[in-house]
Tab-separated table of C-alpha atoms and ligand atoms in Angstrom:
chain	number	residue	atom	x	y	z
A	493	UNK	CA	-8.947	-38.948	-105.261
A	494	UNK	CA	-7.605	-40.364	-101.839
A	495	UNK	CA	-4.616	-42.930	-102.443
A	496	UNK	CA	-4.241	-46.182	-100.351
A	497	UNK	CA	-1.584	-48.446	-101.049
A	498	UNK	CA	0.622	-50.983	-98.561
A	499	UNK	CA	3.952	-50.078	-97.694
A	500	UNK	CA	4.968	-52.986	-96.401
A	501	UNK	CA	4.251	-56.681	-95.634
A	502	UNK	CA	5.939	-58.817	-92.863
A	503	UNK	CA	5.484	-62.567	-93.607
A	504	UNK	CA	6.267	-64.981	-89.944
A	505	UNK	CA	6.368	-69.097	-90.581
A	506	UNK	CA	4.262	-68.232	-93.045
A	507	UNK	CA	3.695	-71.030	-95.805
A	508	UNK	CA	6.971	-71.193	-97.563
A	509	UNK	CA	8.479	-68.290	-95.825
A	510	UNK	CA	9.980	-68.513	-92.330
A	511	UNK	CA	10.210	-64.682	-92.491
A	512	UNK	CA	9.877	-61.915	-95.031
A	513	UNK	CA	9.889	-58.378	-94.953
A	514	UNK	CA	9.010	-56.675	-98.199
A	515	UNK	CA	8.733	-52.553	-98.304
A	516	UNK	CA	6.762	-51.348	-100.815
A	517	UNK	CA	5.381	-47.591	-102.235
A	518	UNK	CA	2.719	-46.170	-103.887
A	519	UNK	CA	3.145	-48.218	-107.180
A	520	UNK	CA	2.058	-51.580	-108.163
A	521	UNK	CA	4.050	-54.740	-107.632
A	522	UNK	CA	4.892	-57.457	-109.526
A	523	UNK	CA	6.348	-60.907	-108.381
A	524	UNK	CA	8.317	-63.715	-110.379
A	525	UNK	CA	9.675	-66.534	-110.240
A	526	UNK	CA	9.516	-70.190	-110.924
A	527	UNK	CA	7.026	-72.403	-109.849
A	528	UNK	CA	6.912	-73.080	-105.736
A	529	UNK	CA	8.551	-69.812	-105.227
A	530	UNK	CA	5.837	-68.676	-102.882
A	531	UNK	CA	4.193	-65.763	-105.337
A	532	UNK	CA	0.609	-67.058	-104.854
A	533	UNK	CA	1.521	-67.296	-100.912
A	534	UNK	CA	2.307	-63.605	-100.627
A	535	UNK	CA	-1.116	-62.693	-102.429
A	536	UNK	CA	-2.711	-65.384	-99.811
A	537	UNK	CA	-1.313	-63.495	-96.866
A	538	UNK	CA	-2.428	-59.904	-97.930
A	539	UNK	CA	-5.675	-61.642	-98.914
A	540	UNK	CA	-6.523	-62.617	-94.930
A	541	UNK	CA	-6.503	-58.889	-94.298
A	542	UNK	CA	-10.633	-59.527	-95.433
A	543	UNK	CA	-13.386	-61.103	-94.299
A	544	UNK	CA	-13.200	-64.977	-95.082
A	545	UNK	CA	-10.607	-67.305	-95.536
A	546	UNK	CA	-8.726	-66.089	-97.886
A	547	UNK	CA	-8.135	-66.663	-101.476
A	548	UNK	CA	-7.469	-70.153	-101.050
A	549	UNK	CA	-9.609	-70.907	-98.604
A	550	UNK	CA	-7.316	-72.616	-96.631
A	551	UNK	CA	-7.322	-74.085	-93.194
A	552	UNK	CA	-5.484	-71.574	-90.492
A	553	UNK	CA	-3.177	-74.544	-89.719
A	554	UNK	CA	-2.382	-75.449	-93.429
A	555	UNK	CA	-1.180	-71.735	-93.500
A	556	UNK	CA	1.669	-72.824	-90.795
A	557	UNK	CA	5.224	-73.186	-91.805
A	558	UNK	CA	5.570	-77.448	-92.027
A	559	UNK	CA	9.161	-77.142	-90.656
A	560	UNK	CA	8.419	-74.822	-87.526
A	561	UNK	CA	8.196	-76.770	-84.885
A	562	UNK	CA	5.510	-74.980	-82.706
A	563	UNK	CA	2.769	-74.407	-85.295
A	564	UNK	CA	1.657	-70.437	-85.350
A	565	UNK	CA	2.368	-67.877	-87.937
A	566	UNK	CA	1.839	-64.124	-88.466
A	567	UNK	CA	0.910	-61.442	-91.231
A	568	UNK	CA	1.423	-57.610	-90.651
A	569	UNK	CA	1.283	-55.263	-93.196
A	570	UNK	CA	1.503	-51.031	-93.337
A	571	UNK	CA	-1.234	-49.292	-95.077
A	572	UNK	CA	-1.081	-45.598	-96.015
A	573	UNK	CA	-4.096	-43.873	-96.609
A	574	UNK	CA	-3.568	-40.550	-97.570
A	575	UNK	CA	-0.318	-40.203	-95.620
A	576	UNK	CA	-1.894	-41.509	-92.663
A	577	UNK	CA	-0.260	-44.764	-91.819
A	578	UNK	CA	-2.534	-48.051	-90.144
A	579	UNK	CA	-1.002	-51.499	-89.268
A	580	UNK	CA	-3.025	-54.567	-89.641
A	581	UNK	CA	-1.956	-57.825	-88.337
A	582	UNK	CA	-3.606	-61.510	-88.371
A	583	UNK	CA	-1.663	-64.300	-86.188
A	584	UNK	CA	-2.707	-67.830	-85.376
A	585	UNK	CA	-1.376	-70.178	-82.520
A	586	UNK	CA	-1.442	-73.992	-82.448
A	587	UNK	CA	-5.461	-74.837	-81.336
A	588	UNK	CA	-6.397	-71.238	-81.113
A	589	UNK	CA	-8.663	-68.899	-83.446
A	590	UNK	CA	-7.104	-66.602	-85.973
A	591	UNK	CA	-6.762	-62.988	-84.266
A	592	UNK	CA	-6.776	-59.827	-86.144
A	593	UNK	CA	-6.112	-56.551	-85.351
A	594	UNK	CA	-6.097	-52.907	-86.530
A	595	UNK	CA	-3.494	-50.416	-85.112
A	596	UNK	CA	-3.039	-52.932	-81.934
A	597	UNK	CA	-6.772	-53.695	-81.226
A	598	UNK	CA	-9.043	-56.630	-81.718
A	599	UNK	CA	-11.037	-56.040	-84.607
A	600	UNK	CA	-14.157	-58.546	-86.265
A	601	UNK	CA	-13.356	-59.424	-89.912
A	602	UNK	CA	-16.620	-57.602	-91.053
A	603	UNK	CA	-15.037	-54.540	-89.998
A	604	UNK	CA	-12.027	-54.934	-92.276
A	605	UNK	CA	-13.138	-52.509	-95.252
A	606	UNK	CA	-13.122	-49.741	-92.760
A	607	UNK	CA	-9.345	-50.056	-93.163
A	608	UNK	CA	-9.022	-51.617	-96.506
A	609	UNK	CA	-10.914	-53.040	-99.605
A	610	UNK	CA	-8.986	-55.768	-101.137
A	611	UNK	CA	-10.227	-57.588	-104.369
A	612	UNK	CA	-8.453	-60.648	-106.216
A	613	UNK	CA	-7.992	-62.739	-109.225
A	614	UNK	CA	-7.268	-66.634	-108.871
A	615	UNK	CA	-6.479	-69.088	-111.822
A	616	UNK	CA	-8.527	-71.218	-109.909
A	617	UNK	CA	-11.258	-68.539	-110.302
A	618	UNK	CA	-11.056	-69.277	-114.413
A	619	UNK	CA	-13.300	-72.427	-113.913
A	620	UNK	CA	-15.933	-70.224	-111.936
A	621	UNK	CA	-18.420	-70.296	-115.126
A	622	UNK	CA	-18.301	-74.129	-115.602
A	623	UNK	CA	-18.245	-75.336	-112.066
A	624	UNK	CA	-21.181	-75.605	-109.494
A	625	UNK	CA	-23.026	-72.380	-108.215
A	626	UNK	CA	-21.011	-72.301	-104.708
A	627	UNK	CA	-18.102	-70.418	-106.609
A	628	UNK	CA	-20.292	-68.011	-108.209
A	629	UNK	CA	-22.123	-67.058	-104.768
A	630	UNK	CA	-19.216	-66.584	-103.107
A	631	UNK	CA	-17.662	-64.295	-105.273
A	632	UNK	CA	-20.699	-62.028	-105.680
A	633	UNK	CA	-21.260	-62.186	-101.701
A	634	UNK	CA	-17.372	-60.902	-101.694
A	635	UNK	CA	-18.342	-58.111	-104.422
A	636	UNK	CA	-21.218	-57.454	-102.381
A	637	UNK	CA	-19.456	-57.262	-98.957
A	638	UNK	CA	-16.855	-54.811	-100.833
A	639	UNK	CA	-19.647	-52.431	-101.438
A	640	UNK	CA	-21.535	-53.262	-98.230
A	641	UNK	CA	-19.478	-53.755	-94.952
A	642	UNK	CA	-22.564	-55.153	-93.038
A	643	UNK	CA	-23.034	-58.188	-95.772
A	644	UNK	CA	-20.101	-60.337	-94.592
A	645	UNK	CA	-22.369	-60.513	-90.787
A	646	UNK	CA	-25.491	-61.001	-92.708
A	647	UNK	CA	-24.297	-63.932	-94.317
A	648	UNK	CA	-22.651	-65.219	-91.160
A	649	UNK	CA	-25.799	-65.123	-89.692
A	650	UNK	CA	-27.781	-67.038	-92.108
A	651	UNK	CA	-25.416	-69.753	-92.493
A	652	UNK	CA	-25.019	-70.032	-88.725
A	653	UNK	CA	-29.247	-70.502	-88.347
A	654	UNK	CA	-28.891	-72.559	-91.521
A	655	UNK	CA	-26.570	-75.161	-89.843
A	656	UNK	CA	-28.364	-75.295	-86.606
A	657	UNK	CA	-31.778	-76.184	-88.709
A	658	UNK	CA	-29.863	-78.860	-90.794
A	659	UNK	CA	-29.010	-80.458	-87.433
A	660	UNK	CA	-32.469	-80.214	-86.352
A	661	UNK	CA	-33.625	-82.007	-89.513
A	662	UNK	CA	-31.828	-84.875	-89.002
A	663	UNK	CA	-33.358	-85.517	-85.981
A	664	UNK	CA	-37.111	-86.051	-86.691
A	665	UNK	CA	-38.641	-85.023	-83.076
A	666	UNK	CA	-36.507	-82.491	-83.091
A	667	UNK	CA	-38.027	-79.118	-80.924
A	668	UNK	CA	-40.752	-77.474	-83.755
A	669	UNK	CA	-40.547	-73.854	-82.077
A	670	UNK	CA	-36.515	-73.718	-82.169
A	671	UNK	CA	-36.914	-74.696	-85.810
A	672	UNK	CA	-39.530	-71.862	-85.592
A	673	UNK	CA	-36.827	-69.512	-84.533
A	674	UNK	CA	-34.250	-70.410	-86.655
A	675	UNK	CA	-36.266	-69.868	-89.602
A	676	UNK	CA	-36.944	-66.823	-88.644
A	677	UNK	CA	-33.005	-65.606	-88.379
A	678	UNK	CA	-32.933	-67.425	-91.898
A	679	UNK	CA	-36.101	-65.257	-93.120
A	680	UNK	CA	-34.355	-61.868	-91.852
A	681	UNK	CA	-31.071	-62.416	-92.869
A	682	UNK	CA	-31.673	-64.540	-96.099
A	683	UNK	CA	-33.988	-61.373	-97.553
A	684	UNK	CA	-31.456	-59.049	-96.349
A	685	UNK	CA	-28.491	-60.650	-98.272
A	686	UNK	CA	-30.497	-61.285	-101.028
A	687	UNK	CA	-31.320	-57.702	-101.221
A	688	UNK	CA	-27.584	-56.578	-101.019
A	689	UNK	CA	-26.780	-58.930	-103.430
A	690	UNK	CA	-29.058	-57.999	-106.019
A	691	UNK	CA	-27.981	-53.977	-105.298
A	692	UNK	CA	-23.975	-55.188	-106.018
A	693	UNK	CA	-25.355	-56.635	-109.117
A	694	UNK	CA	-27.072	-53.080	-110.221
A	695	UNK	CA	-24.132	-51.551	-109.028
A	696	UNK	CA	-21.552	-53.270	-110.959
A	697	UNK	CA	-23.969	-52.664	-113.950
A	698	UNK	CA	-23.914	-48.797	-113.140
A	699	UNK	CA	-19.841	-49.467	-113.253
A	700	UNK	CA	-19.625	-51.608	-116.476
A	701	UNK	CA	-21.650	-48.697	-118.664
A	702	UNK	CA	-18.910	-46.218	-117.729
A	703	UNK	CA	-16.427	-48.451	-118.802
A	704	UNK	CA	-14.589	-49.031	-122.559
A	705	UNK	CA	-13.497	-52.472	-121.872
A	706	UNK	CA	-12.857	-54.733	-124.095
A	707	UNK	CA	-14.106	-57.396	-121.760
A	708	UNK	CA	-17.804	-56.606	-122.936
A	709	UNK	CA	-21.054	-57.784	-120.401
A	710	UNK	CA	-24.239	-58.095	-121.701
A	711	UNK	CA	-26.370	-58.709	-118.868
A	712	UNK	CA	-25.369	-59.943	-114.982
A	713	UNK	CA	-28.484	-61.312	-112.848
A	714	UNK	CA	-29.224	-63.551	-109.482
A	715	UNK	CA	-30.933	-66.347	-110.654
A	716	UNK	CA	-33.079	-69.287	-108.363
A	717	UNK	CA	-32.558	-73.020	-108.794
A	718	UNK	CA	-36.242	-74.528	-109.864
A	719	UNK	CA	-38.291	-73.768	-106.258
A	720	UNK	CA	-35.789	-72.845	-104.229
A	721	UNK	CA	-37.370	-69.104	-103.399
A	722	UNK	CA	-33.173	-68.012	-103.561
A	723	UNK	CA	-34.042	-64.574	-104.940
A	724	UNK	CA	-37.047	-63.644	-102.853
A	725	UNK	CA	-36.268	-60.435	-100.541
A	726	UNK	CA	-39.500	-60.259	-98.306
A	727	UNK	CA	-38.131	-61.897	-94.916
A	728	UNK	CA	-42.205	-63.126	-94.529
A	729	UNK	CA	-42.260	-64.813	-97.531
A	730	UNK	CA	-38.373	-66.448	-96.989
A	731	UNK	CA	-39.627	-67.698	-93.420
A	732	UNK	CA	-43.163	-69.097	-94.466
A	733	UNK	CA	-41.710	-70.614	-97.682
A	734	UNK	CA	-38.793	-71.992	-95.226
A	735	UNK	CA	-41.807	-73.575	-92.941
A	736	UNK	CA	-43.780	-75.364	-95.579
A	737	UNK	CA	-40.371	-76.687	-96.967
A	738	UNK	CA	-39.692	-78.822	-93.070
A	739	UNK	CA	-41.757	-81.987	-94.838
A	740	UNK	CA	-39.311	-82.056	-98.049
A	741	UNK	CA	-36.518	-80.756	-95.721
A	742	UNK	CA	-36.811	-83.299	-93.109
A	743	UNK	CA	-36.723	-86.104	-95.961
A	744	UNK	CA	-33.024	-84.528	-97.674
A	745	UNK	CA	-31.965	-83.906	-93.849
A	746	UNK	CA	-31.139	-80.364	-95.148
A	747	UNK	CA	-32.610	-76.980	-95.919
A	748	UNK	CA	-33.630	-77.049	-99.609
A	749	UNK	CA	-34.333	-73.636	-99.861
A	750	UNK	CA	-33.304	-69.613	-99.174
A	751	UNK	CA	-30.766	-67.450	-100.690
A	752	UNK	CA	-27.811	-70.949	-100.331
A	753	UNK	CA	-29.627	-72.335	-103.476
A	754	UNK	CA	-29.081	-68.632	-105.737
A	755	UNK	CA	-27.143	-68.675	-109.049
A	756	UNK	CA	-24.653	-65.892	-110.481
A	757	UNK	CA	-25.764	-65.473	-114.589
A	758	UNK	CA	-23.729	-63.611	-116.535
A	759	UNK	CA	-23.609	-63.258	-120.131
A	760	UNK	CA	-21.277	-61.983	-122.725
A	761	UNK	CA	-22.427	-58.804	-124.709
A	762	UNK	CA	-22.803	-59.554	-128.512
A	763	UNK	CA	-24.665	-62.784	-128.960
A	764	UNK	CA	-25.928	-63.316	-125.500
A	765	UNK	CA	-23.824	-65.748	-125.012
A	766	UNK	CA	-23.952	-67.723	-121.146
A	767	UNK	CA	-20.511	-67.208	-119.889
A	768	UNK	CA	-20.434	-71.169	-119.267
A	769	UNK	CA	-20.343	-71.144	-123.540
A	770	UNK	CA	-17.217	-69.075	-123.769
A	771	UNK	CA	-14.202	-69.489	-124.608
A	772	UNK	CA	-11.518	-69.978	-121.902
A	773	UNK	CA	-9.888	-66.780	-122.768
A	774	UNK	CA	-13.788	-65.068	-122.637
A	775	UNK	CA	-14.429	-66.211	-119.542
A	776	UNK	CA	-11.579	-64.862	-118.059
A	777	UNK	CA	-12.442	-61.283	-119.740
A	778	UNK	CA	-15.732	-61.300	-118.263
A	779	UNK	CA	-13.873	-62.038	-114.740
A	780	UNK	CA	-11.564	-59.278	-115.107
A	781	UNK	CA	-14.533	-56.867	-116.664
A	782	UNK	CA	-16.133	-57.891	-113.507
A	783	UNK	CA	-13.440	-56.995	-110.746
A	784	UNK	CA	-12.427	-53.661	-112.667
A	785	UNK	CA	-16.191	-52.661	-112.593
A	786	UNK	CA	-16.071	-53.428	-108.648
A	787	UNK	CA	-12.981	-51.261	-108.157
A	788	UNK	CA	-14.165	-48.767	-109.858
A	789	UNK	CA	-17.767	-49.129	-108.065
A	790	UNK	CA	-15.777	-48.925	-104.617
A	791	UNK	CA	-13.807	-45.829	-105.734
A	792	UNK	CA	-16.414	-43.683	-106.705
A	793	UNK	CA	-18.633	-44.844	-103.618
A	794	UNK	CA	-15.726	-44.746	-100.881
A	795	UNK	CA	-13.355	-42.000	-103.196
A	796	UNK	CA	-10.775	-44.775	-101.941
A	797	UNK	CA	-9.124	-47.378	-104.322
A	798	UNK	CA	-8.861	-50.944	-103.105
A	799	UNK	CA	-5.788	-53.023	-103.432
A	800	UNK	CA	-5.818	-56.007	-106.368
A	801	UNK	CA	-4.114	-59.176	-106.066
A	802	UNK	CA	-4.218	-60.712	-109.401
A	803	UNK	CA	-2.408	-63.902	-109.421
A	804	UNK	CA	-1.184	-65.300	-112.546
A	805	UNK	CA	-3.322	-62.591	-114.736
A	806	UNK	CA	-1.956	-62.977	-118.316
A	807	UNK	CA	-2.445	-66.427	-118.242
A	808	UNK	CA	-5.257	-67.667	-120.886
A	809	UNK	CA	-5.540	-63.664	-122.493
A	810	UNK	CA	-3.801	-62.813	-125.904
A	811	UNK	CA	-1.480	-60.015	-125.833
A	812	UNK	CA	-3.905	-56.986	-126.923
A	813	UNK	CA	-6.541	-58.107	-124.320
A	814	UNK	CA	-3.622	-58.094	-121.198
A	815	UNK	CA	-2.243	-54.692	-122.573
A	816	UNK	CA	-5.868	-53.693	-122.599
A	817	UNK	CA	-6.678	-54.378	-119.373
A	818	UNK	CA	-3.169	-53.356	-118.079
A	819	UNK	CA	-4.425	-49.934	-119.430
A	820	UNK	CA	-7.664	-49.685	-117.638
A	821	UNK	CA	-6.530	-51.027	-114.468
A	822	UNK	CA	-3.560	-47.840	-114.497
A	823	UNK	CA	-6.633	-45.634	-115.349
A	824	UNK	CA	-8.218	-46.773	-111.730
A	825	UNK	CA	-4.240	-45.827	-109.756
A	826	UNK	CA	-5.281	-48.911	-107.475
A	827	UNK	CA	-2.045	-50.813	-106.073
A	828	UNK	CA	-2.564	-54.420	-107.652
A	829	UNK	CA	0.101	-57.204	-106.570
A	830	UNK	CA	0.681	-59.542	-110.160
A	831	UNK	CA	2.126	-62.364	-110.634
A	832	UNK	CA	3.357	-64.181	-113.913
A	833	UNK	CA	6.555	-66.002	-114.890
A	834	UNK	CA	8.157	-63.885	-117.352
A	835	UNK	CA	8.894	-59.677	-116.789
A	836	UNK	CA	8.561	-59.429	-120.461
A	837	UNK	CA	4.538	-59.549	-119.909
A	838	UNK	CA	4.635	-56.316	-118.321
A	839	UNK	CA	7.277	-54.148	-119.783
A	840	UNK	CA	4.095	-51.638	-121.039
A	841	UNK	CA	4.047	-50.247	-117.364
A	842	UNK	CA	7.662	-49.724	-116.916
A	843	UNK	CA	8.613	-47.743	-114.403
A	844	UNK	CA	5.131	-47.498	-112.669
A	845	UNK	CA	5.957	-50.836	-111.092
A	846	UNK	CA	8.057	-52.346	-108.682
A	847	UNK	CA	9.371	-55.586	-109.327
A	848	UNK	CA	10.265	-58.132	-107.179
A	849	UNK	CA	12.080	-61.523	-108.017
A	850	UNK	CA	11.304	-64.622	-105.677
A	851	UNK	CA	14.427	-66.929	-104.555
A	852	UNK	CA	14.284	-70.691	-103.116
A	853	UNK	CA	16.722	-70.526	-100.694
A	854	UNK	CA	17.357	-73.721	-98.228
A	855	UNK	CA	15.487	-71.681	-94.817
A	856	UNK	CA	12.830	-70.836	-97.181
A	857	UNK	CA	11.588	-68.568	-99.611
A	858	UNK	CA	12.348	-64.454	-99.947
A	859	UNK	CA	12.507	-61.851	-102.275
A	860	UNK	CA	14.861	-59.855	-104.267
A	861	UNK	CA	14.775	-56.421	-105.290
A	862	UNK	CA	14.448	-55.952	-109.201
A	863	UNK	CA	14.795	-52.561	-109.906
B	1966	ATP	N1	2.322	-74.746	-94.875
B	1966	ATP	C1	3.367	-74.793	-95.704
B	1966	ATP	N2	4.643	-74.900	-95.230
B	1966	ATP	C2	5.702	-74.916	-96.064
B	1966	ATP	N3	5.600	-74.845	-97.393
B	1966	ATP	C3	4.367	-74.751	-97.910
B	1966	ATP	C4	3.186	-74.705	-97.105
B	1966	ATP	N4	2.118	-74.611	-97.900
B	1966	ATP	C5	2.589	-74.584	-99.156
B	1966	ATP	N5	3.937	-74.673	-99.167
B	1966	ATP	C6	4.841	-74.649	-100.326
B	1966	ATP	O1	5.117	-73.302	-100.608
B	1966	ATP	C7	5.593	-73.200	-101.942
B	1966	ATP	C8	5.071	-71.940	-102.564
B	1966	ATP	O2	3.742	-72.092	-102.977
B	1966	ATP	P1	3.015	-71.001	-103.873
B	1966	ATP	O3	1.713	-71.552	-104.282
B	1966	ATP	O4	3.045	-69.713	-103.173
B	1966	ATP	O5	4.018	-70.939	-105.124
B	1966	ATP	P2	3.945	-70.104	-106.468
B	1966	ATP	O6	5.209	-69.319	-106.575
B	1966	ATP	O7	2.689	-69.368	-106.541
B	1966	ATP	O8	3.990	-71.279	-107.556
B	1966	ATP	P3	3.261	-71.417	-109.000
B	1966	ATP	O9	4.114	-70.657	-109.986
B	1966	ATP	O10	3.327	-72.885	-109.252
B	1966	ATP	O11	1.885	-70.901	-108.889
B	1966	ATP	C9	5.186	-74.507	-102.620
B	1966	ATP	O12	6.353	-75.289	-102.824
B	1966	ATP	C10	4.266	-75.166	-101.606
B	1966	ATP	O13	4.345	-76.573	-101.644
B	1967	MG	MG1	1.021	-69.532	-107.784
């Protein structure tokens, strides 16, 4: 099985860091220290090395160091794949787009997974079951875009048409055979992306039989909101449905309906049970069932591991479930970056991590060796 693994990260006026340098091998990593230490930032840097805005979904200029003067920043990491070493980098300058780069030349975000798969795990992400459907979408389009390069420009496209027609409908003489156009795009990308999306969903199925979890799934399926033709992959039916919706669309000054309005359903083996009904501690096990089924999805289909960020993973598990899942992520040798406040938590994989310890120093945050 091929490895792939960084080897090291360079951090510029960075969030909390005015520069870091952190070398790293084959093993995982884990980061402590107290709270404000800039552990979640270093998972948020690696995370802009794919397609989106990272795991926070911040701003490019919230991303700036405060206290540098001329706002910009940069993030460069080393990635060995199989002994062969690439270098990624992602800067921003005051006013400017974010740039990114593979081996010193321009590269699209879409084409980020030819270099590297990355997948991650947010506390934030624990409220994904309770909260509206946006969350849910966009981490399936994510699965889906780790299993399908071409899905991140797919939904770029519809979203792009899908804006231009929401302008259109707030204007009511607005031109009828550019909104013809546009819901066309929407009709050929919308069925397209639905289409991907509902193969990552048999996919991670496929993954979750092979797997002896303890984080059991019972079922995983794209659902529609009442009339909102979200699941529908014939790009005819998407674009006619989209034309018969202008009247209703014209009065909400917004598109109504298309693959925007699709719903993420998972349940928890057992008793059927909607994820929304679990406990907290469930609904985190049926995240991380989730993510270890996509690793293990990409490794079979690419024979290449991606790298895990899991920020703040023990929190909300008991003890047997973290060892548990400690145990099945070793199984998958991907390099995963944790974080947690206490060492203690992961004393089961000893030696097959490196540990770093964050310090607060007064020109910003670094790191220190552990071990
Ligand atoms: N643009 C910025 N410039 C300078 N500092 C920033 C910027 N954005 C965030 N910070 C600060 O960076 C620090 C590190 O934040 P981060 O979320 O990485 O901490 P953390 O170690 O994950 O903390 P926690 O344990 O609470 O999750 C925080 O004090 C935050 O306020
Ligand atoms: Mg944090």
């Amino acid at each position: 099985m091929a490895k792939l693994f960084l080897t090291q990260l360079n951090l510029a006026q960075f969030r909390c860091f005015s520069r870091l340098r952190l070398k790293t091998d084959h093993r995982s990593v884990i980061l402590t220290g107290e709270n404000g230490s800039g552990k979640t930032s270093i998972l948020e840097a690696i995370s802009l090395f794919s397609p989106g805005r990272g795991l926070r979904r911040a701003k490019v200029a919230d991303l700036a160091r405060h206290l540098n003067p001329s706002p910009s920043w940069k993030v460069s990491c080393q990635i060995d794949r199989d002994g062969t070493q690439r270098s990624v980098e992602t800067t921003w300058m005051n006013n400017s787009k974010r740039r990114l780069e593979v081996d010193g030349k321009s590269v699209k975000q879409a084409e980020l997974n030819d270099c590297v798969t990355i997948l991650w795990l947010t506390p934030a992400m624990d409220r994904l079951w309770s909260e509206s459907a946006d969350g849910r979408r966009r981490f399936l389009d994510r699965t889906t875009m780790s299993l399908i390069a071409d899905h991140a420009g797919d939904v770029m496209a519809y979203d792009r048409a899908m804006r231009e027609r929401n302008r259109l409908l707030r204007h009511p003489d607005s031109d009828a055979h550019w909104l013809k156009v546009l819901e066309f795009r929407m009709g050929e990308a919308g069925a397209k992306l639905t289409r991907q999306r509902l193969y990552a969903i048999e996919r991670l199925t496929r993954a979750l039989a092979g797997s002896v979890s303890p984080f059991p799934i019972g079922d995983i399926r794209l659902i529609s909101q009442e009339g909102a033709q979200a699941t529908t992959i014939d790009r005819e039916e998407l674009t006619e449905a989209l034309r018969l919706s202008r009247p209703r669309d014209f009065k909400a000054g917004r598109t109504l309906i298309g693959p925007h309005r699709a719903d993420l359903v998972v349940e928890f083996q057992g008793q059927n049970r909607a994820a929304q009904l679990c406990s907290t501690g469930e609904q985190k096990a049926l995240l991380i069932s989730l993510i270890l089924a996509n690793a293990r999805a990409i490794l079979e289909d690419f024979d290449c591991p991606p790298v895990m960020l899991l920020d703040e993973i023990a929190a909300h598990l008991d003890t047997h479930r973290f060892q548990m899942f400690l145990a099945e992520a070793k199984q998958l040798d991907c390099q995963m970056w944790m974080t947690g406040t206490e060492w203690a938590l992961f004393d089961s994989l000893a030696e097959e991590a490196q540990k770093f310890q964050m310090v607060v120093e007064p020109d910003g945050s670094t790191v220190k060796i552990v071990n």
